[in-house]
Amino acid sequence: MNNIAIFGYGIVGKGVRDVIDENYDEFCVKKVFDLPSKRDVLGNLLETDMDKIFADKEIDTIVECMGGDELPHEIICKALKAKKNVVSSNKETLSRHMKEYLDLANDNHVILAFEASVGGGIPLIYPITIQNEFDEIYTINGILNATCNFVLSKMQKEDMSLEDAILLAQKNGFAEKDPSADLKGLDMVRKGNVIATIVCGKELKNDEIPHFGIEKVSKDIINFIKDMGRELRFVVNITFLTKKVSLVVLPIAITPKNPLIHVEYDNNGVLIEDKHNGPITLLGKGAGRYPTASAIMQDLVRIQKGIAFPYEKVGPYQKIVPNLTGSFLCFKDDKFITELVSPTQDELLKYDFICRIEK
Ligand SMILES: NC(=O)c1ccc[n+]([C@@H]2O[C@H](COP(=O)([O-])OP(=O)(O)OC[C@H]3O[C@@H](n4cnc5c(N)ncnc54)[C@H](OP(=O)(O)O)[C@@H]3O)[C@@H](O)[C@H]2O)c1
């Protein structure tokens, strides 16, 4: 029996408990850490003192699905030091402290796993990690924010305005009350960081990743791009160069030949190009209670089977090179102004909305 403690009984945490209770006799949720207000729902399963969980010798793995950074950082560090395996869906804390977490996991001979932190239910972190062991990955292009992809699909396929599409995303539970971090690209900065770190094995800083958002996209811009025979996708673009990693989060006007054209609504998708086996496309649900719980179960089952995660200690900090090669369409007040070739970040920041155009 594998005894688990879940930290955070929200959308994801409840999903993990449901899936374990319904499908997995070999796992047992022994405790749930959350606020005292959850006593009515959780009864004796609720534990509000985290140290009691870390001291419990019967609990071997904790699942952290609280969100944020400060408290999860404390929880993950304490859990690893107490020799508990840690499964986390929290890209915010992982993207900030990956090196510290992996070092602690290695030093304490336990496993840190985070399949659910990027791409919702799509098996992505583990396959990329394995692929990276055997092949040389050149680029990864990921549509990794379900809210933004849903909004862009509604605007492009159903002629909806940005405001209406956001409202609908909120109504359907995809978008947060304040969706600005998603629309600005900050969520994809964190997810891009997690993927890039496991591939290049170096510590990367979120605040060095350039990001150009979609807050100012409009129907006029969408129609302009449609007239060029292209569709917008909001993408994190990672390129691995010799001793360098190049990253940017930005909208790209893609042609119908690009496999990411099939990533629509609340789906996520990733296109991987490598030396011997490419391109590989992974596509599926990018968020939601049960897709995310399913990704957490993948980690739990691998830990239970003793499948080693080939993450090594993350090497020292590496500066990120902004990836701004190619042609960019630049808009102000919903109007096309100019096309710039391989511009600087400062040149692009003068406009309300920019997108790279796939030739
Ligand atoms: N939702 C998704 O589809 C999805 C997909 C992939 C990854 N993730 C990631 O998974 C994590 C959890 O997401 P979620 O959507 O499940 O969030 P959520 O619904 O807000 O759940 C978080 C839970 O933690 C509890 N909590 C917050 N602060 C606490 C504190 N100080 N002490 C104890 N408990 C506390 C919350 O209680 P209250 O509700 O009372 O505040 C809530 O029960 C995040 O990192 C998110 O980015 C989510």
GROMACS .gro file of C-alpha atoms and ligand atoms in nm:
model
  407
    1MET     CA    1   0.000   0.000   0.000
    2ASN     CA    2   0.127   0.348  -0.089
    3ASN     CA    3   0.012   0.608   0.160
    4ILE     CA    4  -0.028   0.956   0.024
    5ALA     CA    5  -0.098   1.298   0.168
    6ILE     CA    6  -0.259   1.557  -0.057
    7PHE     CA    7  -0.175   1.923   0.004
    8GLY     CA    8  -0.459   2.144  -0.127
    9TYR     CA    9  -0.811   2.005  -0.170
   10GLY     CA   10  -0.919   2.222  -0.463
   11ILE     CA   11  -0.990   2.137  -0.826
   12VAL     CA   12  -0.683   1.917  -0.866
   13GLY     CA   13  -0.657   1.779  -0.510
   14LYS     CA   14  -1.017   1.657  -0.502
   15GLY     CA   15  -0.967   1.506  -0.847
   16VAL     CA   16  -0.668   1.304  -0.722
   17ARG     CA   17  -0.865   1.176  -0.424
   18ASP     CA   18  -1.164   1.079  -0.644
   19VAL     CA   19  -0.946   0.896  -0.895
   20ILE     CA   20  -0.758   0.705  -0.623
   21ASP     CA   21  -1.078   0.612  -0.438
   22GLU     CA   22  -1.248   0.491  -0.757
   23ASN     CA   23  -0.964   0.317  -0.937
   24TYR     CA   24  -0.658   0.238  -0.727
   25ASP     CA   25  -0.670  -0.012  -0.439
   26GLU     CA   26  -0.294   0.005  -0.404
   27PHE     CA   27  -0.296   0.375  -0.309
   28CYS     CA   28  -0.449   0.525   0.002
   29VAL     CA   29  -0.508   0.895   0.073
   30LYS     CA   30  -0.412   0.902   0.440
   31LYS     CA   31  -0.430   1.276   0.503
   32VAL     CA   32  -0.531   1.597   0.328
   33PHE     CA   33  -0.369   1.926   0.427
   34ASP     CA   34  -0.595   2.226   0.376
   35LEU     CA   35  -0.761   2.510   0.568
   36PRO     CA   36  -0.975   2.434   0.880
   37SER     CA   37  -1.283   2.537   0.679
   38LYS     CA   38  -1.259   2.204   0.491
   39ARG     CA   39  -1.338   2.004   0.810
   40ASP     CA   40  -1.705   1.961   0.705
   41VAL     CA   41  -1.603   1.800   0.376
   42LEU     CA   42  -1.298   1.605   0.487
   43GLY     CA   43  -1.369   1.509   0.850
   44ASN     CA   44  -1.075   1.322   1.007
   45LEU     CA   45  -0.889   1.312   0.678
   46LEU     CA   46  -0.812   1.682   0.724
   47GLU     CA   47  -0.478   1.770   0.882
   48THR     CA   48  -0.397   2.137   0.934
   49ASP     CA   49  -0.056   2.078   1.094
   50MET     CA   50   0.183   1.996   0.809
   51ASP     CA   51   0.461   1.879   1.043
   52LYS     CA   52   0.244   1.591   1.165
   53ILE     CA   53   0.227   1.470   0.805
   54PHE     CA   54   0.604   1.492   0.759
   55ALA     CA   55   0.657   1.303   1.086
   56ASP     CA   56   0.417   1.024   0.983
   57LYS     CA   57   0.641   0.729   0.887
   58GLU     CA   58   0.354   0.559   0.701
   59ILE     CA   59   0.320   0.841   0.448
   60ASP     CA   60   0.574   0.797   0.170
   61THR     CA   61   0.457   1.048  -0.092
   62ILE     CA   62   0.300   1.390  -0.083
   63VAL     CA   63   0.101   1.546  -0.367
   64GLU     CA   64   0.130   1.926  -0.365
   65CYS     CA   65  -0.153   2.094  -0.553
   66MET     CA   66  -0.209   2.420  -0.369
   67GLY     CA   67  -0.082   2.684  -0.609
   68GLY     CA   68   0.137   2.987  -0.536
   69ASP     CA   69   0.495   2.981  -0.417
   70GLU     CA   70   0.568   3.065  -0.053
   71LEU     CA   71   0.377   2.793   0.129
   72PRO     CA   72   0.434   2.525  -0.138
   73HIS     CA   73   0.808   2.604  -0.123
   74GLU     CA   74   0.807   2.538   0.251
   75ILE     CA   75   0.599   2.221   0.205
   76ILE     CA   76   0.811   2.075  -0.075
   77CYS     CA   77   1.143   2.144   0.101
   78LYS     CA   78   1.021   1.998   0.431
   79ALA     CA   79   0.872   1.693   0.258
   80LEU     CA   80   1.190   1.614   0.064
   81LYS     CA   81   1.404   1.659   0.376
   82ALA     CA   82   1.166   1.420   0.557
   83LYS     CA   83   1.241   1.169   0.276
   84LYS     CA   84   0.895   1.180   0.119
   85ASN     CA   85   0.858   1.161  -0.258
   86VAL     CA   86   0.694   1.477  -0.392
   87VAL     CA   87   0.450   1.505  -0.682
   88SER     CA   88   0.358   1.864  -0.770
   89SER     CA   89   0.127   2.026  -1.026
   90ASN     CA   90   0.254   2.373  -0.936
   91LYS     CA   91   0.455   2.529  -1.221
   92GLU     CA   92   0.497   2.854  -1.030
   93THR     CA   93   0.702   2.710  -0.746
   94LEU     CA   94   0.876   2.452  -0.969
   95SER     CA   95   0.991   2.715  -1.219
   96ARG     CA   96   1.138   2.924  -0.936
   97HIS     CA   97   1.308   2.653  -0.731
   98MET     CA   98   1.367   2.354  -0.959
   99LYS     CA   99   1.738   2.335  -0.880
  100GLU     CA  100   1.680   2.344  -0.503
  101TYR     CA  101   1.404   2.079  -0.525
  102LEU     CA  102   1.600   1.840  -0.748
  103ASP     CA  103   1.911   1.877  -0.532
  104LEU     CA  104   1.708   1.799  -0.220
  105ALA     CA  105   1.540   1.501  -0.387
  106ASN     CA  106   1.876   1.361  -0.495
  107ASP     CA  107   2.041   1.423  -0.159
  108ASN     CA  108   1.755   1.252   0.025
  109HIS     CA  109   1.718   0.964  -0.224
  110VAL     CA  110   1.354   1.041  -0.301
  111ILE     CA  111   1.175   1.139  -0.618
  112LEU     CA  112   1.040   1.474  -0.734
  113ALA     CA  113   0.786   1.438  -1.016
  114PHE     CA  114   0.578   1.705  -1.189
  115GLU     CA  115   0.397   1.567  -1.494
  116ALA     CA  116   0.084   1.773  -1.416
  117SER     CA  117   0.266   2.105  -1.396
  118VAL     CA  118   0.280   2.151  -1.774
  119GLY     CA  119   0.021   2.057  -2.034
  120GLY     CA  120  -0.254   1.938  -1.797
  121GLY     CA  121  -0.338   1.576  -1.880
  122ILE     CA  122  -0.095   1.533  -2.170
  123PRO     CA  123   0.193   1.297  -2.088
  124LEU     CA  124   0.465   1.543  -2.168
  125ILE     CA  125   0.732   1.594  -1.901
  126TYR     CA  126   0.828   1.228  -1.877
  127PRO     CA  127   0.824   1.160  -2.255
  128ILE     CA  128   1.033   1.473  -2.321
  129THR     CA  129   1.276   1.370  -2.048
  130ILE     CA  130   1.315   1.022  -2.198
  131GLN     CA  131   1.346   1.159  -2.553
  132ASN     CA  132   1.616   1.395  -2.427
  133GLU     CA  133   1.813   1.097  -2.294
  134PHE     CA  134   1.836   0.933  -2.637
  135ASP     CA  135   1.814   1.213  -2.887
  136GLU     CA  136   1.915   1.573  -2.928
  137ILE     CA  137   1.613   1.803  -2.896
  138TYR     CA  138   1.642   2.114  -3.115
  139THR     CA  139   1.316   2.300  -3.057
  140ILE     CA  140   0.994   2.274  -2.859
  141ASN     CA  141   0.692   2.483  -2.950
  142GLY     CA  142   0.413   2.454  -2.696
  143ILE     CA  143   0.057   2.582  -2.673
  144LEU     CA  144   0.039   2.543  -2.297
  145ASN     CA  145  -0.232   2.775  -2.173
  146ALA     CA  146  -0.585   2.641  -2.208
  147THR     CA  147  -0.747   2.978  -2.126
  148CYS     CA  148  -0.566   3.166  -2.402
  149ASN     CA  149  -0.611   2.891  -2.657
  150PHE     CA  150  -0.985   2.876  -2.578
  151VAL     CA  151  -1.013   3.255  -2.616
  152LEU     CA  152  -0.825   3.257  -2.950
  153SER     CA  153  -1.036   2.968  -3.085
  154LYS     CA  154  -1.361   3.146  -2.991
  155MET     CA  155  -1.239   3.465  -3.162
  156GLN     CA  156  -1.110   3.293  -3.477
  157LYS     CA  157  -1.373   3.027  -3.528
  158GLU     CA  158  -1.684   3.190  -3.385
  159ASP     CA  159  -1.611   3.559  -3.444
  160MET     CA  160  -1.638   3.636  -3.071
  161SER     CA  161  -1.486   3.949  -2.916
  162LEU     CA  162  -1.194   3.917  -2.672
  163GLU     CA  163  -1.411   4.032  -2.380
  164ASP     CA  164  -1.694   3.783  -2.456
  165ALA     CA  165  -1.448   3.497  -2.507
  166ILE     CA  166  -1.283   3.571  -2.169
  167LEU     CA  167  -1.623   3.585  -1.997
  168LEU     CA  168  -1.718   3.251  -2.151
  169ALA     CA  169  -1.384   3.099  -2.047
  170GLN     CA  170  -1.450   3.217  -1.691
  171LYS     CA  171  -1.805   3.077  -1.700
  172ASN     CA  172  -1.672   2.740  -1.821
  173GLY     CA  173  -1.411   2.734  -1.543
  174PHE     CA  174  -1.104   2.770  -1.771
  175ALA     CA  175  -1.012   3.128  -1.685
  176GLU     CA  176  -0.937   3.275  -1.345
  177LYS     CA  177  -1.125   3.581  -1.214
  178ASP     CA  178  -0.821   3.787  -1.310
  179PRO     CA  179  -0.691   3.625  -1.631
  180SER     CA  180  -0.414   3.882  -1.688
  181ALA     CA  181  -0.124   3.647  -1.597
  182ASP     CA  182  -0.248   3.404  -1.862
  183LEU     CA  183  -0.310   3.670  -2.129
  184LYS     CA  184   0.028   3.837  -2.066
  185GLY     CA  185   0.202   3.501  -2.110
  186LEU     CA  186   0.337   3.470  -1.753
  187ASP     CA  187   0.182   3.126  -1.706
  188MET     CA  188   0.356   3.001  -2.021
  189VAL     CA  189   0.683   3.162  -1.908
  190ARG     CA  190   0.674   2.932  -1.603
  191LYS     CA  191   0.578   2.625  -1.804
  192GLY     CA  192   0.844   2.699  -2.067
  193ASN     CA  193   1.098   2.734  -1.788
  194VAL     CA  194   1.007   2.390  -1.643
  195ILE     CA  195   1.042   2.220  -1.984
  196ALA     CA  196   1.360   2.405  -2.081
  197THR     CA  197   1.522   2.329  -1.744
  198ILE     CA  198   1.468   1.954  -1.772
  199VAL     CA  199   1.602   1.949  -2.128
  200CYS     CA  200   1.908   2.172  -2.087
  201GLY     CA  201   1.973   2.077  -1.722
  202LYS     CA  202   2.050   2.435  -1.619
  203GLU     CA  203   1.880   2.674  -1.381
  204LEU     CA  204   1.685   2.940  -1.577
  205LYS     CA  205   1.521   3.258  -1.448
  206ASN     CA  206   1.154   3.334  -1.527
  207ASP     CA  207   1.220   3.708  -1.543
  208GLU     CA  208   1.470   3.664  -1.827
  209ILE     CA  209   1.212   3.504  -2.057
  210PRO     CA  210   1.069   3.761  -2.300
  211HIS     CA  211   0.692   3.747  -2.330
  212PHE     CA  212   0.451   3.927  -2.560
  213GLY     CA  213   0.087   3.883  -2.462
  214ILE     CA  214  -0.250   3.864  -2.632
  215GLU     CA  215  -0.434   4.119  -2.411
  216LYS     CA  216  -0.465   4.357  -2.706
  217VAL     CA  217  -0.571   4.108  -2.974
  218SER     CA  218  -0.888   4.222  -3.153
  219LYS     CA  219  -1.125   4.107  -3.425
  220ASP     CA  220  -0.953   4.345  -3.671
  221ILE     CA  221  -0.615   4.184  -3.600
  222ILE     CA  222  -0.764   3.834  -3.626
  223ASN     CA  223  -0.918   3.924  -3.966
  224PHE     CA  224  -0.591   4.074  -4.091
  225ILE     CA  225  -0.412   3.747  -4.008
  226LYS     CA  226  -0.694   3.539  -4.155
  227ASP     CA  227  -0.658   3.730  -4.484
  228MET     CA  228  -0.293   3.618  -4.491
  229GLY     CA  229  -0.413   3.254  -4.476
  230ARG     CA  230  -0.292   3.206  -4.120
  231GLU     CA  231  -0.426   3.149  -3.768
  232LEU     CA  232  -0.296   3.280  -3.439
  233ARG     CA  233  -0.163   3.049  -3.171
  234PHE     CA  234  -0.012   3.165  -2.839
  235VAL     CA  235   0.308   2.969  -2.803
  236VAL     CA  236   0.617   2.920  -2.592
  237ASN     CA  237   0.908   2.872  -2.832
  238ILE     CA  238   1.221   2.705  -2.694
  239THR     CA  239   1.535   2.651  -2.902
  240PHE     CA  240   1.830   2.457  -2.766
  241LEU     CA  241   2.160   2.574  -2.911
  242THR     CA  242   2.511   2.464  -2.821
  243LYS     CA  243   2.561   2.588  -2.464
  244LYS     CA  244   2.264   2.825  -2.501
  245VAL     CA  245   1.891   2.812  -2.456
  246SER     CA  246   1.670   3.056  -2.638
  247LEU     CA  247   1.315   3.118  -2.522
  248VAL     CA  248   1.022   3.344  -2.596
  249VAL     CA  249   0.646   3.345  -2.529
  250LEU     CA  250   0.452   3.510  -2.809
  251PRO     CA  251   0.161   3.482  -3.053
  252ILE     CA  252   0.255   3.321  -3.386
  253ALA     CA  253   0.052   3.344  -3.708
  254ILE     CA  254   0.087   2.983  -3.825
  255THR     CA  255   0.010   2.829  -4.164
  256PRO     CA  256  -0.239   2.540  -4.199
  257LYS     CA  257   0.062   2.307  -4.254
  258ASN     CA  258   0.179   2.353  -3.894
  259PRO     CA  259   0.055   2.059  -3.677
  260LEU     CA  260  -0.030   2.308  -3.400
  261ILE     CA  261  -0.321   2.426  -3.620
  262HIS     CA  262  -0.511   2.125  -3.477
  263VAL     CA  263  -0.474   2.250  -3.118
  264GLU     CA  264  -0.806   2.421  -3.050
  265TYR     CA  265  -1.022   2.546  -2.761
  266ASP     CA  266  -0.914   2.415  -2.418
  267ASN     CA  267  -0.659   2.173  -2.562
  268ASN     CA  268  -0.284   2.208  -2.530
  269GLY     CA  269  -0.028   2.084  -2.779
  270VAL     CA  270   0.346   2.052  -2.813
  271LEU     CA  271   0.559   2.014  -3.123
  272ILE     CA  272   0.907   1.870  -3.065
  273GLU     CA  273   1.181   1.869  -3.327
  274ASP     CA  274   1.492   1.665  -3.265
  275LYS     CA  275   1.785   1.512  -3.448
  276HIS     CA  276   1.659   1.163  -3.531
  277ASN     CA  277   1.289   1.134  -3.462
  278GLY     CA  278   1.081   1.428  -3.553
  279PRO     CA  279   0.863   1.612  -3.556
  280ILE     CA  280   0.662   1.473  -3.264
  281THR     CA  281   0.323   1.626  -3.176
  282LEU     CA  282   0.153   1.572  -2.841
  283LEU     CA  283  -0.204   1.699  -2.806
  284GLY     CA  284  -0.471   1.674  -2.537
  285LYS     CA  285  -0.661   1.841  -2.255
  286GLY     CA  286  -0.455   2.122  -2.109
  287ALA     CA  287  -0.636   2.161  -1.777
  288GLY     CA  288  -0.932   2.044  -1.572
  289ARG     CA  289  -0.987   1.830  -1.263
  290TYR     CA  290  -0.958   1.481  -1.408
  291PRO     CA  291  -0.703   1.535  -1.687
  292THR     CA  292  -0.472   1.694  -1.429
  293ALA     CA  293  -0.543   1.422  -1.171
  294SER     CA  294  -0.460   1.167  -1.440
  295ALA     CA  295  -0.119   1.329  -1.495
  296ILE     CA  296  -0.056   1.313  -1.118
  297MET     CA  297  -0.151   0.944  -1.120
  298GLN     CA  298   0.111   0.884  -1.393
  299ASP     CA  299   0.376   1.015  -1.153
  300LEU     CA  300   0.239   0.817  -0.857
  301VAL     CA  301   0.232   0.492  -1.055
  302ARG     CA  302   0.588   0.546  -1.183
  303ILE     CA  303   0.709   0.613  -0.828
  304GLN     CA  304   0.527   0.302  -0.704
  305LYS     CA  305   0.688   0.089  -0.976
  306GLY     CA  306   1.030   0.231  -0.891
  307ILE     CA  307   1.074   0.376  -1.238
  308ALA     CA  308   1.363   0.614  -1.206
  309PHE     CA  309   1.311   0.965  -1.331
  310PRO     CA  310   1.617   1.060  -1.532
  311TYR     CA  311   1.631   1.413  -1.396
  312GLU     CA  312   1.980   1.485  -1.285
  313LYS     CA  313   2.088   1.766  -1.060
  314VAL     CA  314   2.026   2.094  -1.236
  315GLY     CA  315   2.349   2.270  -1.329
  316PRO     CA  316   2.439   2.630  -1.255
  317TYR     CA  317   2.238   2.929  -1.375
  318GLN     CA  318   2.236   2.987  -1.748
  319LYS     CA  319   2.140   3.312  -1.916
  320ILE     CA  320   1.851   3.292  -2.161
  321VAL     CA  321   1.896   3.432  -2.510
  322PRO     CA  322   1.574   3.595  -2.639
  323ASN     CA  323   1.454   3.426  -2.955
  324LEU     CA  324   1.338   3.707  -3.181
  325THR     CA  325   1.449   3.580  -3.520
  326GLY     CA  326   1.207   3.588  -3.813
  327SER     CA  327   0.944   3.835  -3.929
  328PHE     CA  328   0.706   4.011  -3.694
  329LEU     CA  329   0.376   4.187  -3.769
  330CYS     CA  330   0.333   4.494  -3.547
  331PHE     CA  331  -0.006   4.653  -3.461
  332LYS     CA  332  -0.114   4.969  -3.281
  333ASP     CA  333  -0.477   5.062  -3.204
  334ASP     CA  334  -0.587   4.743  -3.388
  335LYS     CA  335  -0.415   4.859  -3.708
  336PHE     CA  336  -0.124   4.697  -3.888
  337ILE     CA  337   0.175   4.933  -3.873
  338THR     CA  338   0.480   4.747  -3.999
  339GLU     CA  339   0.665   4.419  -4.048
  340LEU     CA  340   1.002   4.394  -3.870
  341VAL     CA  341   1.269   4.132  -3.939
  342SER     CA  342   1.462   3.993  -3.639
  343PRO     CA  343   1.389   4.301  -3.425
  344THR     CA  344   1.509   4.373  -3.073
  345GLN     CA  345   1.279   4.328  -2.775
  346ASP     CA  346   1.266   4.707  -2.724
  347GLU     CA  347   1.156   4.762  -3.085
  348LEU     CA  348   0.868   4.518  -3.040
  349LEU     CA  349   0.761   4.666  -2.706
  350LYS     CA  350   0.662   4.992  -2.884
  351TYR     CA  351   0.352   4.820  -3.027
  352ASP     CA  352   0.021   4.711  -2.869
  353PHE     CA  353   0.025   4.369  -3.029
  354ILE     CA  354   0.294   4.178  -3.217
  355CYS     CA  355   0.309   3.830  -3.366
  356ARG     CA  356   0.575   3.631  -3.544
  357ILE     CA  357   0.461   3.529  -3.891
  358GLU     CA  358   0.535   3.179  -4.012
  359LYS     CA  359   0.654   3.196  -4.373
  360LIG     N1  360  -0.698   2.356  -1.218
  360LIG     C1  361  -0.631   2.300  -1.317
  360LIG     O1  362  -0.688   2.259  -1.420
  360LIG     C2  363  -0.481   2.283  -1.310
  360LIG     C3  364  -0.413   2.215  -1.412
  360LIG     C4  365  -0.275   2.194  -1.402
  360LIG     C5  366  -0.206   2.245  -1.293
  360LIG     N2  367  -0.275   2.314  -1.196
  360LIG     C6  368  -0.198   2.365  -1.083
  360LIG     O2  369  -0.233   2.289  -0.966
  360LIG     C7  370  -0.230   2.373  -0.851
  360LIG     C8  371  -0.366   2.372  -0.783
  360LIG     O3  372  -0.463   2.422  -0.874
  360LIG     P1  373  -0.619   2.416  -0.837
  360LIG     O4  374  -0.688   2.466  -0.960
  360LIG     O5  375  -0.655   2.281  -0.783
  360LIG     O6  376  -0.627   2.527  -0.723
  360LIG     P2  377  -0.745   2.547  -0.616
  360LIG     O7  378  -0.872   2.490  -0.668
  360LIG     O8  379  -0.742   2.690  -0.577
  360LIG     O9  380  -0.698   2.456  -0.493
  360LIG     C9  381  -0.603   2.496  -0.396
  360LIG    C10  382  -0.643   2.442  -0.262
  360LIG    O10  383  -0.544   2.477  -0.165
  360LIG    C11  384  -0.612   2.539  -0.052
  360LIG     N3  385  -0.529   2.638   0.013
  360LIG    C12  386  -0.494   2.761  -0.033
  360LIG     N4  387  -0.418   2.826   0.059
  360LIG    C13  388  -0.404   2.742   0.163
  360LIG    C14  389  -0.336   2.751   0.289
  360LIG     N5  390  -0.268   2.860   0.324
  360LIG     N6  391  -0.341   2.647   0.373
  360LIG    C15  392  -0.409   2.536   0.340
  360LIG     N7  393  -0.476   2.520   0.223
  360LIG    C16  394  -0.473   2.622   0.135
  360LIG    C17  395  -0.733   2.606  -0.115
  360LIG    O11  396  -0.831   2.638  -0.017
  360LIG     P3  397  -0.942   2.752  -0.050
  360LIG    O12  398  -1.017   2.704  -0.171
  360LIG    O13  399  -1.026   2.758   0.072
  360LIG    O14  400  -0.865   2.878  -0.077
  360LIG    C18  401  -0.778   2.498  -0.213
  360LIG    O15  402  -0.852   2.398  -0.149
  360LIG    C19  403  -0.185   2.511  -0.900
  360LIG    O16  404  -0.046   2.521  -0.888
  360LIG    C20  405  -0.224   2.511  -1.047
  360LIG    O17  406  -0.144   2.596  -1.125
  360LIG    C21  407  -0.410   2.333  -1.201
   0.00000   0.00000   0.00000
